[in-house]
Amino acid sequence: MRLAKRVSGIDESVTLDITSKAKKMLKEGVDVVNFAAGEPDFDTPAHIKAAAIKAINEGFTKYTPSSGIQELKEAIAQKFKKDNSIDYSSSQIVVSSGAKHSIYNVFQTVCDEGDEVIIPSPYWLSYPAMVKLAGAKPVIVETNRDNDFKATKKELASKITKKTKCLVLNSPSNPTGSLYELEELKFIAGLAVKYRFFVISDEIYEKLVYDNKNHVSIASLGKEIYDLTITVNGVSKSYSMTGWRIGYAAGPTDVMKAVSNLQSHATSNPSSISQKAAQAALTQDQDCVSKMKVEFQKRRDLMVSRINRIKKISCINPKGAFYVFCDISELNEGSVMLSNALLDEAKVAVIPGEPFGQDSFVRLSFATGMDNIKKGMDRLEEWVNKNG
Ligand SMILES: Cc1ncc(COP(=O)(O)O)c(C=O)c1O
């Protein structure tokens, strides 16, 4: 056998697969409407780019401390205090090359062989893969659209065993956009405190919450849950900076010290230039974030209303992020087959729900302009009416 067991069970990310197929078609001149994107379509704001250019011109182009520069960690600590009412000191923060990297580091740091990690489904597809790479076992909690795709108290409690090491919370969620309310978070916090497991709270879509709803960080709910939570966030989605690769995690000092040690041997610091850009993003004008959110809400409203007027498919209103999780169960076709047919025949790219744990759904991203949404919805409607 050539490959290590560790990687042999890990497949290529299907979301990247469909996205690259759609991109290839676009490059070849095919008029594809792309609802597959996992990133905002807006440009990175000018003042953030300017901070990066300044860093380059000033020669800030060398190694930095591997867990990130002090000024950025302080900016992150301020952000946690102001936005999330959580007190983290800079020694509790590690900056990494994207939130994905932060989460990977955290699983590697807290999970031992045979540990169990509870993951509500549908889930961001990298969680189970990362859990397996850490030698642990993903324990999936099924949810359904009647519960807004949120894990019920009963279901969650039933999955806890002596081996439970952590629970992954992703609110707002990719792919469903669901948002956990305060009472639900209090219940989860109570379970974690009672049974002593970590909560890995992935808050990457925190800034994209609609209808005047509020995002709540579970670590803000009291000292006991604070001591068991690792909060993960980053600049990719909030500031349209996916390519810059800056994410961060914050949590108990001993855990974060170990994350920092791990990172120091694996990748060292994230890009020095991107760190300066992230510092500007977090400390300068936040208007760019609100403008993006207003635009996203308009697009969401259009996409949701158009989907729900098509016979045989439907969706609930996502409370956050920039995805609509669309129910295709009445079409009697698996999500991978359907996504391929939609791309080939209707020239609309969507992501199958199967790798997210729900095969009777597809994910549509509204990180694209209104005209594109109209065009794509016309095509989807026509295709479903003909083939459904
Ligand atoms: C739920 C979730 N967490 C984390 C990430 C990773 O973000 P980053 O670009 O900071 O690595 C993504 C990106 O798609 C995501 O959807």
mmCIF file of C-alpha atoms and ligand atoms in Angstrom:
data_model
loop_
_atom_site.group_PDB
_atom_site.id
_atom_site.type_symbol
_atom_site.label_atom_id
_atom_site.label_comp_id
_atom_site.label_asym_id
_atom_site.label_seq_id
_atom_site.Cartn_x
_atom_site.Cartn_y
_atom_site.Cartn_z
ATOM 1 C CA MET A 1 0.000 0.000 0.000
ATOM 2 C CA ARG A 2 1.478 3.367 -1.049
ATOM 3 C CA LEU A 3 -0.669 5.727 0.973
ATOM 4 C CA ALA A 4 -0.981 6.072 4.714
ATOM 5 C CA LYS A 5 -4.282 4.818 6.189
ATOM 6 C CA ARG A 6 -4.785 8.331 7.536
ATOM 7 C CA VAL A 7 -5.453 9.803 4.085
ATOM 8 C CA SER A 8 -6.796 6.841 2.164
ATOM 9 C CA GLY A 9 -10.364 7.322 3.398
ATOM 10 C CA ILE A 10 -10.428 11.050 2.616
ATOM 11 C CA ASP A 11 -12.093 12.038 -0.652
ATOM 12 C CA GLU A 12 -11.584 15.216 -2.621
ATOM 13 C CA SER A 13 -13.985 17.915 -1.544
ATOM 14 C CA VAL A 14 -17.066 17.623 -3.802
ATOM 15 C CA THR A 15 -17.804 21.316 -3.416
ATOM 16 C CA LEU A 16 -14.437 22.152 -4.953
ATOM 17 C CA ASP A 17 -15.033 19.522 -7.631
ATOM 18 C CA ILE A 18 -18.304 21.028 -8.931
ATOM 19 C CA THR A 19 -16.961 24.557 -8.581
ATOM 20 C CA SER A 20 -13.963 23.742 -10.739
ATOM 21 C CA LYS A 21 -16.160 21.963 -13.321
ATOM 22 C CA ALA A 22 -18.370 25.077 -13.517
ATOM 23 C CA LYS A 23 -15.331 27.355 -13.728
ATOM 24 C CA LYS A 24 -13.871 25.230 -16.521
ATOM 25 C CA MET A 25 -17.143 25.483 -18.483
ATOM 26 C CA LEU A 26 -17.183 29.261 -17.970
ATOM 27 C CA LYS A 27 -13.609 29.478 -19.236
ATOM 28 C CA GLU A 28 -14.626 27.528 -22.321
ATOM 29 C CA GLY A 29 -17.274 30.160 -22.983
ATOM 30 C CA VAL A 30 -20.314 28.253 -21.668
ATOM 31 C CA ASP A 31 -22.825 30.621 -20.074
ATOM 32 C CA VAL A 32 -23.056 28.953 -16.653
ATOM 33 C CA VAL A 33 -24.911 30.561 -13.752
ATOM 34 C CA ASN A 34 -22.776 29.746 -10.762
ATOM 35 C CA PHE A 35 -24.659 29.084 -7.526
ATOM 36 C CA ALA A 36 -21.816 26.911 -6.255
ATOM 37 C CA ALA A 37 -19.596 29.610 -4.800
ATOM 38 C CA GLY A 38 -18.490 29.339 -1.199
ATOM 39 C CA GLU A 39 -17.151 32.867 -1.072
ATOM 40 C CA PRO A 40 -18.514 36.410 -1.320
ATOM 41 C CA ASP A 41 -18.377 37.765 -4.865
ATOM 42 C CA PHE A 42 -17.435 41.269 -3.620
ATOM 43 C CA ASP A 43 -13.916 42.569 -4.010
ATOM 44 C CA THR A 44 -11.774 42.898 -0.863
ATOM 45 C CA PRO A 45 -12.337 46.503 0.348
ATOM 46 C CA ALA A 46 -9.730 49.037 -0.839
ATOM 47 C CA HIS A 47 -8.496 50.071 2.618
ATOM 48 C CA ILE A 48 -7.669 46.420 3.404
ATOM 49 C CA LYS A 49 -5.735 46.028 0.158
ATOM 50 C CA ALA A 50 -3.925 49.286 0.918
ATOM 51 C CA ALA A 51 -2.742 47.919 4.279
ATOM 52 C CA ALA A 52 -1.289 44.881 2.510
ATOM 53 C CA ILE A 53 0.447 47.000 -0.129
ATOM 54 C CA LYS A 54 1.893 49.169 2.638
ATOM 55 C CA ALA A 55 3.175 46.040 4.412
ATOM 56 C CA ILE A 56 4.909 44.895 1.220
ATOM 57 C CA ASN A 57 6.418 48.311 0.544
ATOM 58 C CA GLU A 58 7.674 48.570 4.104
ATOM 59 C CA GLY A 59 9.337 45.181 3.863
ATOM 60 C CA PHE A 60 6.975 43.424 6.253
ATOM 61 C CA THR A 61 7.651 40.274 4.291
ATOM 62 C CA LYS A 62 9.523 38.020 6.681
ATOM 63 C CA TYR A 63 8.638 35.341 9.243
ATOM 64 C CA THR A 64 6.470 36.541 12.114
ATOM 65 C CA PRO A 65 5.839 34.791 15.442
ATOM 66 C CA SER A 66 4.225 31.526 14.366
ATOM 67 C CA SER A 67 0.948 32.136 16.193
ATOM 68 C CA GLY A 68 0.572 35.608 14.656
ATOM 69 C CA ILE A 69 1.735 39.172 15.264
ATOM 70 C CA GLN A 70 0.892 40.774 18.583
ATOM 71 C CA GLU A 71 -0.970 43.758 16.988
ATOM 72 C CA LEU A 72 -3.307 41.403 15.139
ATOM 73 C CA LYS A 73 -3.923 39.276 18.215
ATOM 74 C CA GLU A 74 -4.783 42.429 20.137
ATOM 75 C CA ALA A 75 -7.177 43.488 17.376
ATOM 76 C CA ILE A 76 -8.795 40.039 17.554
ATOM 77 C CA ALA A 77 -9.066 40.248 21.350
ATOM 78 C CA GLN A 78 -10.774 43.651 20.976
ATOM 79 C CA LYS A 79 -13.135 42.240 18.363
ATOM 80 C CA PHE A 80 -14.116 39.359 20.658
ATOM 81 C CA LYS A 81 -14.794 41.802 23.476
ATOM 82 C CA LYS A 82 -16.784 44.273 21.382
ATOM 83 C CA ASP A 83 -18.747 41.936 19.093
ATOM 84 C CA ASN A 84 -19.045 38.784 21.178
ATOM 85 C CA SER A 85 -18.683 39.859 24.819
ATOM 86 C CA ILE A 86 -15.871 37.355 25.351
ATOM 87 C CA ASP A 87 -12.606 38.173 27.098
ATOM 88 C CA TYR A 88 -9.618 36.507 25.506
ATOM 89 C CA SER A 89 -6.055 37.633 26.135
ATOM 90 C CA SER A 90 -3.643 37.556 23.223
ATOM 91 C CA SER A 91 -1.947 34.469 24.690
ATOM 92 C CA GLN A 92 -5.239 32.614 24.166
ATOM 93 C CA ILE A 93 -5.349 33.430 20.440
ATOM 94 C CA VAL A 94 -3.654 31.666 17.524
ATOM 95 C CA VAL A 95 -3.841 33.125 14.030
ATOM 96 C CA SER A 96 -3.714 30.553 11.237
ATOM 97 C CA SER A 97 -3.941 30.289 7.460
ATOM 98 C CA GLY A 98 -7.742 30.425 7.349
ATOM 99 C CA ALA A 99 -10.437 29.218 9.740
ATOM 100 C CA LYS A 100 -10.199 25.819 8.087
ATOM 101 C CA HIS A 101 -6.595 25.593 9.250
ATOM 102 C CA SER A 102 -7.609 26.776 12.746
ATOM 103 C CA ILE A 103 -10.242 24.042 13.016
ATOM 104 C CA TYR A 104 -7.840 21.398 11.719
ATOM 105 C CA ASN A 105 -5.276 22.439 14.341
ATOM 106 C CA VAL A 106 -7.875 22.317 17.105
ATOM 107 C CA PHE A 107 -9.009 18.773 16.250
ATOM 108 C CA GLN A 108 -5.370 17.649 16.066
ATOM 109 C CA THR A 109 -4.796 19.204 19.469
ATOM 110 C CA VAL A 110 -7.788 17.959 21.455
ATOM 111 C CA CYS A 111 -8.668 14.602 19.877
ATOM 112 C CA ASP A 112 -7.084 11.275 20.677
ATOM 113 C CA GLU A 113 -7.539 7.995 18.827
ATOM 114 C CA GLY A 114 -11.047 6.672 19.490
ATOM 115 C CA ASP A 115 -12.506 9.944 20.812
ATOM 116 C CA GLU A 116 -15.946 10.902 19.552
ATOM 117 C CA VAL A 117 -16.880 14.249 18.051
ATOM 118 C CA ILE A 118 -20.559 15.160 17.772
ATOM 119 C CA ILE A 119 -21.458 16.912 14.515
ATOM 120 C CA PRO A 120 -25.006 18.020 13.681
ATOM 121 C CA SER A 121 -25.973 17.179 10.079
ATOM 122 C CA PRO A 122 -26.066 18.777 7.542
ATOM 123 C CA TYR A 123 -22.509 19.836 8.259
ATOM 124 C CA TRP A 124 -19.680 21.632 6.548
ATOM 125 C CA LEU A 125 -18.070 18.684 4.826
ATOM 126 C CA SER A 126 -14.569 19.275 6.144
ATOM 127 C CA TYR A 127 -15.561 18.586 9.782
ATOM 128 C CA PRO A 128 -15.906 14.795 9.509
ATOM 129 C CA ALA A 129 -12.792 14.583 7.327
ATOM 130 C CA MET A 130 -10.740 16.580 9.840
ATOM 131 C CA VAL A 131 -12.078 14.555 12.761
ATOM 132 C CA LYS A 132 -11.011 11.341 11.025
ATOM 133 C CA LEU A 133 -7.591 12.810 10.246
ATOM 134 C CA ALA A 134 -7.211 13.398 13.993
ATOM 135 C CA GLY A 135 -7.950 9.694 14.611
ATOM 136 C CA ALA A 136 -11.323 10.424 16.178
ATOM 137 C CA LYS A 137 -14.821 9.297 15.197
ATOM 138 C CA PRO A 138 -17.493 11.674 13.839
ATOM 139 C CA VAL A 139 -20.846 11.054 15.545
ATOM 140 C CA ILE A 140 -23.550 12.529 13.363
ATOM 141 C CA VAL A 141 -26.739 14.040 14.805
ATOM 142 C CA GLU A 142 -29.507 14.126 12.203
ATOM 143 C CA THR A 143 -31.688 17.229 11.948
ATOM 144 C CA ASN A 144 -34.540 18.115 9.608
ATOM 145 C CA ARG A 145 -36.052 21.170 8.013
ATOM 146 C CA ASP A 146 -38.991 21.217 10.442
ATOM 147 C CA ASN A 147 -36.466 22.058 13.171
ATOM 148 C CA ASP A 148 -34.696 24.590 10.975
ATOM 149 C CA PHE A 149 -31.908 22.002 10.614
ATOM 150 C CA LYS A 150 -30.946 22.412 14.234
ATOM 151 C CA ALA A 151 -30.156 19.499 16.549
ATOM 152 C CA THR A 152 -32.922 18.872 19.054
ATOM 153 C CA LYS A 153 -32.176 18.543 22.754
ATOM 154 C CA LYS A 154 -33.205 14.904 22.773
ATOM 155 C CA GLU A 155 -31.106 13.950 19.763
ATOM 156 C CA LEU A 156 -28.037 15.752 21.069
ATOM 157 C CA ALA A 157 -28.278 14.270 24.537
ATOM 158 C CA SER A 158 -28.710 10.765 23.094
ATOM 159 C CA LYS A 159 -25.323 10.922 21.321
ATOM 160 C CA ILE A 160 -23.217 11.709 24.369
ATOM 161 C CA THR A 161 -21.014 8.851 25.604
ATOM 162 C CA LYS A 162 -17.943 8.549 27.819
ATOM 163 C CA LYS A 163 -15.861 8.980 24.680
ATOM 164 C CA THR A 164 -17.419 12.314 23.644
ATOM 165 C CA LYS A 165 -14.542 14.770 23.359
ATOM 166 C CA CYS A 166 -16.167 17.662 21.562
ATOM 167 C CA LEU A 167 -19.184 18.970 19.764
ATOM 168 C CA VAL A 168 -19.030 21.121 16.666
ATOM 169 C CA LEU A 169 -21.315 24.109 16.576
ATOM 170 C CA ASN A 170 -21.608 26.094 13.358
ATOM 171 C CA SER A 171 -23.989 29.002 13.680
ATOM 172 C CA PRO A 172 -24.882 30.462 11.216
ATOM 173 C CA SER A 173 -24.427 27.234 9.373
ATOM 174 C CA ASN A 174 -22.974 26.203 6.072
ATOM 175 C CA PRO A 175 -24.968 24.732 4.260
ATOM 176 C CA THR A 176 -28.333 25.571 5.879
ATOM 177 C CA GLY A 177 -27.948 29.127 7.184
ATOM 178 C CA SER A 178 -29.575 28.101 10.457
ATOM 179 C CA LEU A 179 -28.854 30.120 13.541
ATOM 180 C CA TYR A 180 -28.928 28.778 17.094
ATOM 181 C CA GLU A 181 -30.970 30.915 19.509
ATOM 182 C CA LEU A 182 -29.854 31.833 23.010
ATOM 183 C CA GLU A 183 -31.977 29.169 24.720
ATOM 184 C CA GLU A 184 -30.633 26.452 22.432
ATOM 185 C CA LEU A 185 -27.071 27.548 23.095
ATOM 186 C CA LYS A 186 -27.689 27.524 26.825
ATOM 187 C CA PHE A 187 -28.867 23.932 26.564
ATOM 188 C CA ILE A 188 -25.775 22.886 24.589
ATOM 189 C CA ALA A 189 -23.539 24.730 27.067
ATOM 190 C CA GLY A 190 -25.279 22.884 29.918
ATOM 191 C CA LEU A 191 -24.548 19.522 28.284
ATOM 192 C CA ALA A 192 -20.895 20.400 27.675
ATOM 193 C CA VAL A 193 -20.419 21.514 31.272
ATOM 194 C CA LYS A 194 -22.243 18.493 32.701
ATOM 195 C CA TYR A 195 -20.455 15.888 30.572
ATOM 196 C CA ARG A 196 -17.144 17.761 30.259
ATOM 197 C CA PHE A 197 -16.602 17.993 26.526
ATOM 198 C CA PHE A 198 -15.267 20.820 24.372
ATOM 199 C CA VAL A 199 -17.428 22.919 22.081
ATOM 200 C CA ILE A 200 -15.728 24.002 18.884
ATOM 201 C CA SER A 201 -17.745 27.018 17.859
ATOM 202 C CA ASP A 202 -17.203 27.893 14.207
ATOM 203 C CA GLU A 203 -18.471 31.472 13.898
ATOM 204 C CA ILE A 204 -17.087 32.262 10.451
ATOM 205 C CA TYR A 205 -20.512 33.503 9.176
ATOM 206 C CA GLU A 206 -21.183 35.565 12.297
ATOM 207 C CA LYS A 207 -21.435 38.896 10.469
ATOM 208 C CA LEU A 208 -23.923 37.601 7.919
ATOM 209 C CA VAL A 209 -27.103 37.299 9.970
ATOM 210 C CA TYR A 210 -30.357 38.670 8.554
ATOM 211 C CA ASP A 211 -33.758 40.030 9.651
ATOM 212 C CA ASN A 212 -32.207 41.925 12.596
ATOM 213 C CA LYS A 213 -31.435 38.655 14.352
ATOM 214 C CA ASN A 214 -28.400 38.398 16.612
ATOM 215 C CA HIS A 215 -25.558 35.973 16.605
ATOM 216 C CA VAL A 216 -24.597 34.760 20.087
ATOM 217 C CA SER A 217 -21.214 33.245 20.939
ATOM 218 C CA ILE A 218 -21.572 30.235 23.198
ATOM 219 C CA ALA A 219 -18.357 31.134 25.068
ATOM 220 C CA SER A 220 -20.055 34.320 26.302
ATOM 221 C CA LEU A 221 -22.621 32.356 28.320
ATOM 222 C CA GLY A 222 -20.577 31.938 31.497
ATOM 223 C CA LYS A 223 -17.233 30.966 32.948
ATOM 224 C CA GLU A 224 -17.803 27.206 32.843
ATOM 225 C CA ILE A 225 -18.643 27.041 29.142
ATOM 226 C CA TYR A 226 -15.977 29.651 28.353
ATOM 227 C CA ASP A 227 -13.407 27.219 29.785
ATOM 228 C CA LEU A 228 -14.635 24.457 27.461
ATOM 229 C CA THR A 229 -15.067 26.428 24.231
ATOM 230 C CA ILE A 230 -12.686 27.045 21.381
ATOM 231 C CA THR A 231 -14.108 29.883 19.313
ATOM 232 C CA VAL A 232 -13.083 29.957 15.660
ATOM 233 C CA ASN A 233 -13.528 32.876 13.295
ATOM 234 C CA GLY A 234 -11.708 34.621 10.462
ATOM 235 C CA VAL A 235 -11.814 37.368 7.874
ATOM 236 C CA SER A 236 -12.655 35.262 4.799
ATOM 237 C CA LYS A 237 -16.431 35.692 4.698
ATOM 238 C CA SER A 238 -16.966 38.922 6.671
ATOM 239 C CA TYR A 239 -14.496 40.997 4.665
ATOM 240 C CA SER A 240 -14.491 39.108 1.386
ATOM 241 C CA MET A 241 -10.930 37.910 1.969
ATOM 242 C CA THR A 242 -11.074 34.198 1.178
ATOM 243 C CA GLY A 243 -7.809 34.221 -0.767
ATOM 244 C CA TRP A 244 -5.831 35.990 1.951
ATOM 245 C CA ARG A 245 -6.044 32.947 4.261
ATOM 246 C CA ILE A 246 -6.422 34.391 7.731
ATOM 247 C CA GLY A 247 -8.457 32.638 10.418
ATOM 248 C CA TYR A 248 -8.080 32.451 14.163
ATOM 249 C CA ALA A 249 -9.006 30.376 17.176
ATOM 250 C CA ALA A 250 -9.264 31.363 20.823
ATOM 251 C CA GLY A 251 -9.794 29.225 23.883
ATOM 252 C CA PRO A 252 -8.326 27.910 27.127
ATOM 253 C CA THR A 253 -4.650 28.835 27.520
ATOM 254 C CA ASP A 254 -3.328 25.255 27.684
ATOM 255 C CA VAL A 255 -5.235 24.222 24.540
ATOM 256 C CA MET A 256 -4.119 27.269 22.612
ATOM 257 C CA LYS A 257 -0.518 26.889 23.712
ATOM 258 C CA ALA A 258 -0.605 23.350 22.278
ATOM 259 C CA VAL A 259 -2.260 24.618 19.063
ATOM 260 C CA SER A 260 0.515 27.181 18.785
ATOM 261 C CA ASN A 261 3.220 24.508 19.270
ATOM 262 C CA LEU A 262 1.600 22.308 16.625
ATOM 263 C CA GLN A 263 1.399 25.170 14.151
ATOM 264 C CA SER A 264 4.993 26.194 14.824
ATOM 265 C CA HIS A 265 6.155 22.828 13.492
ATOM 266 C CA ALA A 266 3.597 22.419 10.712
ATOM 267 C CA THR A 267 3.218 25.728 8.885
ATOM 268 C CA SER A 268 4.749 28.510 11.023
ATOM 269 C CA ASN A 269 3.038 31.869 10.690
ATOM 270 C CA PRO A 270 0.267 32.705 8.249
ATOM 271 C CA SER A 271 1.343 35.210 5.570
ATOM 272 C CA SER A 272 2.820 38.343 7.173
ATOM 273 C CA ILE A 273 1.157 40.552 4.545
ATOM 274 C CA SER A 274 -2.261 38.980 5.048
ATOM 275 C CA GLN A 275 -1.921 39.467 8.794
ATOM 276 C CA LYS A 276 -1.492 43.225 8.265
ATOM 277 C CA ALA A 277 -4.510 43.211 5.956
ATOM 278 C CA ALA A 278 -6.576 41.323 8.554
ATOM 279 C CA GLN A 279 -5.544 43.823 11.213
ATOM 280 C CA ALA A 280 -6.828 46.647 9.000
ATOM 281 C CA ALA A 281 -10.049 44.718 8.341
ATOM 282 C CA LEU A 282 -10.764 44.272 12.042
ATOM 283 C CA THR A 283 -9.751 47.720 13.250
ATOM 284 C CA GLN A 284 -10.816 50.101 10.464
ATOM 285 C CA ASP A 285 -14.172 51.102 8.968
ATOM 286 C CA GLN A 286 -16.831 48.379 9.305
ATOM 287 C CA ASP A 287 -19.211 49.924 6.729
ATOM 288 C CA CYS A 288 -18.051 47.422 4.130
ATOM 289 C CA VAL A 289 -19.468 44.616 6.266
ATOM 290 C CA SER A 290 -22.893 46.204 6.685
ATOM 291 C CA LYS A 291 -23.129 47.057 2.981
ATOM 292 C CA MET A 292 -22.352 43.497 2.012
ATOM 293 C CA LYS A 293 -24.927 42.190 4.461
ATOM 294 C CA VAL A 294 -27.685 44.448 3.097
ATOM 295 C CA GLU A 295 -26.952 43.232 -0.413
ATOM 296 C CA PHE A 296 -26.895 39.583 0.682
ATOM 297 C CA GLN A 297 -30.284 39.919 2.366
ATOM 298 C CA LYS A 298 -31.872 41.266 -0.851
ATOM 299 C CA ARG A 299 -30.406 38.398 -2.818
ATOM 300 C CA ARG A 300 -31.546 35.845 -0.278
ATOM 301 C CA ASP A 301 -35.098 37.198 -0.386
ATOM 302 C CA LEU A 302 -35.162 36.964 -4.174
ATOM 303 C CA MET A 303 -33.714 33.452 -4.303
ATOM 304 C CA VAL A 304 -35.980 32.080 -1.574
ATOM 305 C CA SER A 305 -39.145 33.525 -3.105
ATOM 306 C CA ARG A 306 -38.250 32.248 -6.564
ATOM 307 C CA ILE A 307 -37.455 28.725 -5.305
ATOM 308 C CA ASN A 308 -40.688 28.505 -3.363
ATOM 309 C CA ARG A 309 -42.782 29.327 -6.390
ATOM 310 C CA ILE A 310 -41.350 26.379 -8.326
ATOM 311 C CA LYS A 311 -43.418 23.210 -7.983
ATOM 312 C CA LYS A 312 -41.630 20.186 -6.470
ATOM 313 C CA ILE A 313 -38.743 22.083 -4.863
ATOM 314 C CA SER A 314 -38.783 24.310 -1.783
ATOM 315 C CA CYS A 315 -36.617 25.808 0.920
ATOM 316 C CA ILE A 316 -36.739 27.436 4.323
ATOM 317 C CA ASN A 317 -35.516 30.966 4.830
ATOM 318 C CA PRO A 318 -31.847 30.875 5.901
ATOM 319 C CA LYS A 319 -31.211 33.172 8.882
ATOM 320 C CA GLY A 320 -27.552 33.671 8.046
ATOM 321 C CA ALA A 321 -24.559 32.850 5.790
ATOM 322 C CA PHE A 322 -25.142 33.016 2.007
ATOM 323 C CA TYR A 323 -26.628 29.646 1.151
ATOM 324 C CA VAL A 324 -30.106 28.299 0.498
ATOM 325 C CA PHE A 325 -30.543 24.606 1.242
ATOM 326 C CA CYS A 326 -33.132 23.493 -1.246
ATOM 327 C CA ASP A 327 -35.332 20.403 -0.784
ATOM 328 C CA ILE A 328 -35.310 18.260 -3.939
ATOM 329 C CA SER A 329 -36.911 15.133 -2.434
ATOM 330 C CA GLU A 330 -39.944 15.302 -4.757
ATOM 331 C CA LEU A 331 -37.687 15.092 -7.808
ATOM 332 C CA ASN A 332 -36.733 11.503 -6.893
ATOM 333 C CA GLU A 333 -33.135 11.937 -7.915
ATOM 334 C CA GLY A 334 -29.966 11.822 -5.777
ATOM 335 C CA SER A 335 -28.336 15.190 -5.212
ATOM 336 C CA VAL A 336 -25.110 14.382 -7.075
ATOM 337 C CA MET A 337 -26.981 13.174 -10.198
ATOM 338 C CA LEU A 338 -29.286 16.161 -10.033
ATOM 339 C CA SER A 339 -26.441 18.664 -9.647
ATOM 340 C CA ASN A 340 -24.644 17.187 -12.644
ATOM 341 C CA ALA A 341 -27.816 17.234 -14.735
ATOM 342 C CA LEU A 342 -28.496 20.845 -13.761
ATOM 343 C CA LEU A 343 -24.985 21.864 -14.727
ATOM 344 C CA ASP A 344 -24.961 19.947 -18.017
ATOM 345 C CA GLU A 345 -28.532 20.677 -19.141
ATOM 346 C CA ALA A 346 -29.666 23.908 -17.464
ATOM 347 C CA LYS A 347 -26.170 25.401 -17.133
ATOM 348 C CA VAL A 348 -26.771 26.105 -13.469
ATOM 349 C CA ALA A 349 -24.118 25.083 -10.943
ATOM 350 C CA VAL A 350 -25.344 23.984 -7.501
ATOM 351 C CA ILE A 351 -23.669 21.856 -4.829
ATOM 352 C CA PRO A 352 -25.149 18.423 -4.016
ATOM 353 C CA GLY A 353 -26.322 17.949 -0.424
ATOM 354 C CA GLU A 354 -24.912 14.426 -0.200
ATOM 355 C CA PRO A 355 -21.421 15.384 1.040
ATOM 356 C CA PHE A 356 -23.081 17.649 3.634
ATOM 357 C CA GLY A 357 -24.991 14.598 4.908
ATOM 358 C CA GLN A 358 -28.404 15.222 3.234
ATOM 359 C CA ASP A 359 -28.892 13.667 -0.178
ATOM 360 C CA SER A 360 -32.364 15.063 -0.819
ATOM 361 C CA PHE A 361 -31.114 18.652 -0.846
ATOM 362 C CA VAL A 362 -28.853 20.848 -2.939
ATOM 363 C CA ARG A 363 -27.072 23.993 -1.815
ATOM 364 C CA LEU A 364 -27.429 27.213 -3.784
ATOM 365 C CA SER A 365 -25.173 30.132 -2.962
ATOM 366 C CA PHE A 366 -26.501 33.676 -3.319
ATOM 367 C CA ALA A 367 -22.980 35.090 -3.411
ATOM 368 C CA THR A 368 -23.682 36.340 -6.917
ATOM 369 C CA GLY A 369 -25.438 39.385 -8.413
ATOM 370 C CA MET A 370 -29.223 39.898 -8.617
ATOM 371 C CA ASP A 371 -29.254 39.570 -12.418
ATOM 372 C CA ASN A 372 -27.466 36.257 -12.184
ATOM 373 C CA ILE A 373 -29.919 35.050 -9.552
ATOM 374 C CA LYS A 374 -32.856 35.981 -11.811
ATOM 375 C CA LYS A 375 -31.280 34.253 -14.796
ATOM 376 C CA GLY A 376 -30.375 31.135 -12.814
ATOM 377 C CA MET A 377 -33.824 30.913 -11.249
ATOM 378 C CA ASP A 378 -35.493 31.190 -14.680
ATOM 379 C CA ARG A 379 -33.340 28.295 -15.871
ATOM 380 C CA LEU A 380 -33.968 26.229 -12.754
ATOM 381 C CA GLU A 381 -37.729 26.788 -13.006
ATOM 382 C CA GLU A 382 -37.805 25.811 -16.651
ATOM 383 C CA TRP A 383 -35.662 22.704 -16.040
ATOM 384 C CA VAL A 384 -37.720 21.486 -13.063
ATOM 385 C CA ASN A 385 -41.010 22.098 -14.902
ATOM 386 C CA LYS A 386 -39.743 20.030 -17.815
ATOM 387 C CA ASN A 387 -37.984 17.253 -15.914
ATOM 388 C CA GLY A 388 -39.591 17.188 -12.462
HETATM 389 C C1 LIG B 1 -18.502 26.575 8.035
HETATM 390 C C2 LIG B 1 -17.173 26.993 7.534
HETATM 391 N N1 LIG B 1 -16.155 27.043 8.395
HETATM 392 C C3 LIG B 1 -14.920 27.409 7.993
HETATM 393 C C4 LIG B 1 -14.671 27.744 6.680
HETATM 394 C C5 LIG B 1 -13.253 28.077 6.286
HETATM 395 O O1 LIG B 1 -13.007 29.408 6.088
HETATM 396 P P1 LIG B 1 -11.544 29.924 5.749
HETATM 397 O O2 LIG B 1 -11.590 30.485 4.373
HETATM 398 O O3 LIG B 1 -11.257 31.000 6.769
HETATM 399 O O4 LIG B 1 -10.589 28.804 5.874
HETATM 400 C C6 LIG B 1 -15.702 27.698 5.747
HETATM 401 C C7 LIG B 1 -15.430 28.004 4.325
HETATM 402 O O5 LIG B 1 -16.157 27.663 3.435
HETATM 403 C C8 LIG B 1 -16.985 27.323 6.181
HETATM 404 O O6 LIG B 1 -18.022 27.271 5.332
#
